[in-house]
CSV table of C-alpha atoms in Angstrom, one decimal:
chain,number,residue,atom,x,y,z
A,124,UNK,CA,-3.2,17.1,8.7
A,125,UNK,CA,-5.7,16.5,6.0
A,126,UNK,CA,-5.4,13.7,3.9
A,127,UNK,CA,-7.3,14.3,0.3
A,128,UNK,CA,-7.8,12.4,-2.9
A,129,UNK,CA,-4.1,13.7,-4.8
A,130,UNK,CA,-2.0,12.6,-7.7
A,131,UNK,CA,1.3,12.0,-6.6
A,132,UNK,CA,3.8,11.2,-9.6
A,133,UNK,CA,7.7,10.2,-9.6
A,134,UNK,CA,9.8,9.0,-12.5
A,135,UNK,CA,8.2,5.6,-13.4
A,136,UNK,CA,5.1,5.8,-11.2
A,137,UNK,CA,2.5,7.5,-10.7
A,138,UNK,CA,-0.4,7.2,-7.9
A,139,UNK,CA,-3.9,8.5,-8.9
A,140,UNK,CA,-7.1,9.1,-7.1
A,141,UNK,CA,-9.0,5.7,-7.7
A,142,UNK,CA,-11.8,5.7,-8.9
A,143,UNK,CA,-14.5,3.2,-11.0
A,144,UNK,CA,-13.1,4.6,-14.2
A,145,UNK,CA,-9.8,2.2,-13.2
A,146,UNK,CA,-12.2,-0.6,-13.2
A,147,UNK,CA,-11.2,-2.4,-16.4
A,148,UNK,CA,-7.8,-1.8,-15.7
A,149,UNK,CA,-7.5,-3.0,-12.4
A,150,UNK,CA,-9.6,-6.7,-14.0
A,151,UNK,CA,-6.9,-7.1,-16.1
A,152,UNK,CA,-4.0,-7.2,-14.3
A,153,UNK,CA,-5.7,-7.9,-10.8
A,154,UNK,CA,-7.8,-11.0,-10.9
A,155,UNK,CA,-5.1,-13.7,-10.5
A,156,UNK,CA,-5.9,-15.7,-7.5
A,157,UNK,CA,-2.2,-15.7,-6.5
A,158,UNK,CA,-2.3,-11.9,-5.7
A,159,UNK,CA,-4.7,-12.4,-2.8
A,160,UNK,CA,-3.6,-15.7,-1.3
A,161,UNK,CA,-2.3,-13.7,1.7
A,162,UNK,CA,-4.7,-11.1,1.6
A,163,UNK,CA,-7.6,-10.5,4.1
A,164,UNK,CA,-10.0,-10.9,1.2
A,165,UNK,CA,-10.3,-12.0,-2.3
A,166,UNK,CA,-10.7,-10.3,-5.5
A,167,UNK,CA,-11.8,-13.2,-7.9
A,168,UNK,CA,-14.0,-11.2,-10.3
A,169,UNK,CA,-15.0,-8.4,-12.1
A,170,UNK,CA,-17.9,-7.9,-9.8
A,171,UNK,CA,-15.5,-8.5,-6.7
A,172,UNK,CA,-13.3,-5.7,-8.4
A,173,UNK,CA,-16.4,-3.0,-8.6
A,174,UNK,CA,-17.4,-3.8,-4.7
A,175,UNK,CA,-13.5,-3.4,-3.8
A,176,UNK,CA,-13.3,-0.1,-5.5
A,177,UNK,CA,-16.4,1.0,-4.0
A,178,UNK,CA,-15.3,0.0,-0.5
A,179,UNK,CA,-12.2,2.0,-0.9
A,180,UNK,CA,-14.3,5.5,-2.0
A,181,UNK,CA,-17.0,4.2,0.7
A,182,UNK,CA,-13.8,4.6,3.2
A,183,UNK,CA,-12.5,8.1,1.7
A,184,UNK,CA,-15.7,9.1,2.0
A,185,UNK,CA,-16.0,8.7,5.5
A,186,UNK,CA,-12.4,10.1,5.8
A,187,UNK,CA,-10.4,7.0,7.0
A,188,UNK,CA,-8.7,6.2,3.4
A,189,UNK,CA,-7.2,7.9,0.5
A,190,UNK,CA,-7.2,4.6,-2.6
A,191,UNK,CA,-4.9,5.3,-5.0
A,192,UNK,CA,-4.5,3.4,-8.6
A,193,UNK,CA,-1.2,2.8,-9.4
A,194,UNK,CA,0.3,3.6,-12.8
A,195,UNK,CA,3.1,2.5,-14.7
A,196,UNK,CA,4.4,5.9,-16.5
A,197,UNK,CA,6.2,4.1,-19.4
A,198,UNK,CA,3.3,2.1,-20.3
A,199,UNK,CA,0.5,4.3,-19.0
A,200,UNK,CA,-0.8,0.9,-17.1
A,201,UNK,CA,-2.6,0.5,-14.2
A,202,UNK,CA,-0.8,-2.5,-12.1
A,203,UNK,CA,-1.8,-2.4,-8.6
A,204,UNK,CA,-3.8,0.0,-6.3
A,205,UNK,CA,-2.9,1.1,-2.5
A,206,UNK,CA,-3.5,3.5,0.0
A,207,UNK,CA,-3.3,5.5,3.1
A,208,UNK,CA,-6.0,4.0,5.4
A,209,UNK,CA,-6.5,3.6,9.1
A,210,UNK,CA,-6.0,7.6,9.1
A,211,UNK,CA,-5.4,9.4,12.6
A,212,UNK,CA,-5.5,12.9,12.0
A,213,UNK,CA,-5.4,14.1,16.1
A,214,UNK,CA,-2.7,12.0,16.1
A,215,UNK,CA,-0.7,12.6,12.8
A,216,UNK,CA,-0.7,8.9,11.8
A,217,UNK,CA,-1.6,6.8,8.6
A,218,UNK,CA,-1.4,3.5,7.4
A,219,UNK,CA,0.1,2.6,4.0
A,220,UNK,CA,-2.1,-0.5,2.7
A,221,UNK,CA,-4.0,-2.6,1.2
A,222,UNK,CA,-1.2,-2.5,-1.6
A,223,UNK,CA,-0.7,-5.2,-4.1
A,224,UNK,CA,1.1,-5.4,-8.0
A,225,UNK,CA,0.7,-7.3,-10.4
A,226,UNK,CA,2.6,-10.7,-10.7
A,227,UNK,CA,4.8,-8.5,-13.8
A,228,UNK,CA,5.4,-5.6,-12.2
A,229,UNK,CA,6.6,-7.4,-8.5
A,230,UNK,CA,9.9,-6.6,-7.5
A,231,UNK,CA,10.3,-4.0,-9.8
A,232,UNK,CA,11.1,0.3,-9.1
A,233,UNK,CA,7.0,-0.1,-9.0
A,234,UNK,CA,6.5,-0.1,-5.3
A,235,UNK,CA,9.7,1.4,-4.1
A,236,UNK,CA,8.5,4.4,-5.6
A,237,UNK,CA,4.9,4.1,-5.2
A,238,UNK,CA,6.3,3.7,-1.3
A,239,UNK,CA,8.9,6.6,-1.4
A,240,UNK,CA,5.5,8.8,-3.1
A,241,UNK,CA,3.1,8.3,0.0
A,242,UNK,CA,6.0,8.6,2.1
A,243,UNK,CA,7.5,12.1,1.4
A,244,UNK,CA,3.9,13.3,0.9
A,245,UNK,CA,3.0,11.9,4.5
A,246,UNK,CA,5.9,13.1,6.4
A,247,UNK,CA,6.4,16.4,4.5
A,248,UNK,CA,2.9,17.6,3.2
A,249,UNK,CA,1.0,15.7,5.8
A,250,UNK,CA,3.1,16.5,8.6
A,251,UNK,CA,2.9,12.6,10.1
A,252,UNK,CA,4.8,11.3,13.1
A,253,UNK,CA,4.1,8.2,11.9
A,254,UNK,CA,3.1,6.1,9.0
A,255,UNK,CA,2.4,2.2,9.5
A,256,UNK,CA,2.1,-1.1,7.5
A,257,UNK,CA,1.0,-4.1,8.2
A,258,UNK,CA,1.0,-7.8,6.3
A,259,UNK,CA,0.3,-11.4,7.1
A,260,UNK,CA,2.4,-13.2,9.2
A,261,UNK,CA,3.2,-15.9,6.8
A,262,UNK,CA,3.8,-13.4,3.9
A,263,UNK,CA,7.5,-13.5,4.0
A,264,UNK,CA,7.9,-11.4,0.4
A,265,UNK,CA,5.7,-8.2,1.7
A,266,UNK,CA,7.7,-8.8,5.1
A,267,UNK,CA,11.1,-8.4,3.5
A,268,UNK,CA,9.5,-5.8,1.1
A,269,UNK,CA,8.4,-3.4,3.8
A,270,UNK,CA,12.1,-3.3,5.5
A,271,UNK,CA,14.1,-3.3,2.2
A,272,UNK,CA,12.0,0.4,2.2
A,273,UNK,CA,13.0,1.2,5.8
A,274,UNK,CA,10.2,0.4,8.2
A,275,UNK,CA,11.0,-1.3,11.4
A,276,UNK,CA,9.2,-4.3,12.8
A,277,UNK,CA,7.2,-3.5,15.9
A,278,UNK,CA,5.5,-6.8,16.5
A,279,UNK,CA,3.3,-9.7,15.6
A,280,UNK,CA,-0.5,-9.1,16.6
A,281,UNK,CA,-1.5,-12.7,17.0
A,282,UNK,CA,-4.9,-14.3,15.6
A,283,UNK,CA,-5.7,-10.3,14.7
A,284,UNK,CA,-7.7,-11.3,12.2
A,285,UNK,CA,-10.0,-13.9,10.2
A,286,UNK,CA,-9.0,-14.2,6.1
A,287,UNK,CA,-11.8,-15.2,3.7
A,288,UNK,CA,-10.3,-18.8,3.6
A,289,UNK,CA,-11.3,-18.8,7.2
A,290,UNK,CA,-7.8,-18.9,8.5
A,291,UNK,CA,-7.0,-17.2,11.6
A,292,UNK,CA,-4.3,-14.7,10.8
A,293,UNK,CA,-1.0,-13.4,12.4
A,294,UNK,CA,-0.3,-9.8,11.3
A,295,UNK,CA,3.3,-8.3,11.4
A,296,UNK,CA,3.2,-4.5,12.5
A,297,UNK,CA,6.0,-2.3,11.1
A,298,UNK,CA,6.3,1.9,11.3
A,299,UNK,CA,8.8,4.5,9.9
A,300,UNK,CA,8.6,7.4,12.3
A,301,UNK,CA,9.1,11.1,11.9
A,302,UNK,CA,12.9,11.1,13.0
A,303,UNK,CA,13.4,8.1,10.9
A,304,UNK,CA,12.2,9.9,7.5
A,305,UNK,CA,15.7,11.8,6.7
A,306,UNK,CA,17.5,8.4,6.6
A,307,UNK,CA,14.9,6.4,4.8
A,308,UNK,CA,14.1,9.4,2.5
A,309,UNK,CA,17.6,9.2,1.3
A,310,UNK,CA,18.1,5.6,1.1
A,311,UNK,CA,15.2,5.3,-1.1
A,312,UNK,CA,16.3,8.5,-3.0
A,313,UNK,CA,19.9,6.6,-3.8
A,314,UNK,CA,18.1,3.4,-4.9
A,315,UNK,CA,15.9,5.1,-7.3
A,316,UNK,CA,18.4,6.4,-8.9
A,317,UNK,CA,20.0,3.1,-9.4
């Protein structure tokens, strides 16, 4: 297992290497205060957006996260960025995070796909045993989100971890396993095609 910077494209979506180059696009549909309410930290500003971006190639770099921009195909938009972070390699596991869409693009094929990309290429490129995700406690959209794709809830980890607000936050662990991937790969499959 050997997670690398990789385009990985679908029918509506596609996930690119990020890089500063999505800078501009990322500003314009990414600094609405309402996207990071629930998020560890905040992306307010242009400058906030540079220092997030850099963080995220900082962490490839050091080879716990592969960022990804996320592209909307029809448009040729960026809307939202994610990626696999918290990367195990002796034990085969990655984290699918620090996702988040634009306001427009929420609740759309967007991150079912995006999902369903990093998925298939974790489980059958990476050769994972397991993928994670985590969210705020109190985030009851990204909650229902991460089942409606087929991860279980594990748990709550409580007061796991301090938001920029300063409030103490619960974080709800899910997982989609290597024996669960044939089910969920085919449930997303028939709701793509929808």
């Amino acid at each position: 297992m050997k997670p690398e910077p990789i385009t990985l494209e679908g029918r509506g979506v596609r996930l690119e290497p990020l890089s500063q180059a999505h800078h501009s696009g990322l500003c314009e549909v990414g600094l609405d205060p309402e996207l990071w309410r629930l998020i560890p930290y905040r992306v307010a500003t242009r400058e906030e957006m540079a220092g997030y971006i850099n963080a995220a190639l900082q962490a490839q770099v050091a080879g716990t996260a592969v960022p990804f921009a996320t592209i909307e195909l029809a448009s040729g938009q960026v809307v939202g960025s994610t990626r696999y972070m918290n990367i195990d390699v002796p034990s085969r596991r990655v984290e699918i995070g620090s996702t988040w869409i634009a306001r427009p693009w929420q609740r759309s094929f967007v991150n079912t796909e995006g999902k369903f990309l990093m998925l298939r290429h974790a489980f059958e490129i990476l050769g994972c045993n397991r993928v994670e995700f985590k969210t705020d406690a109190l985030n009851e959209r990204s909650r229902n989100a991460i089942l409606r794709i087929g991860a279980q809830q594990e748990g709550i980890f409580r007061k796991h971890m301090v938001t920029w607000t300063g409030r103490v936050r619960d974080s709800v662990y899910f997982s989609i396993v290597d024996d669960d991937w044939p089910r969920v790969k085919a449930d997303l499959e028939a709701r793509l095609l929808k």
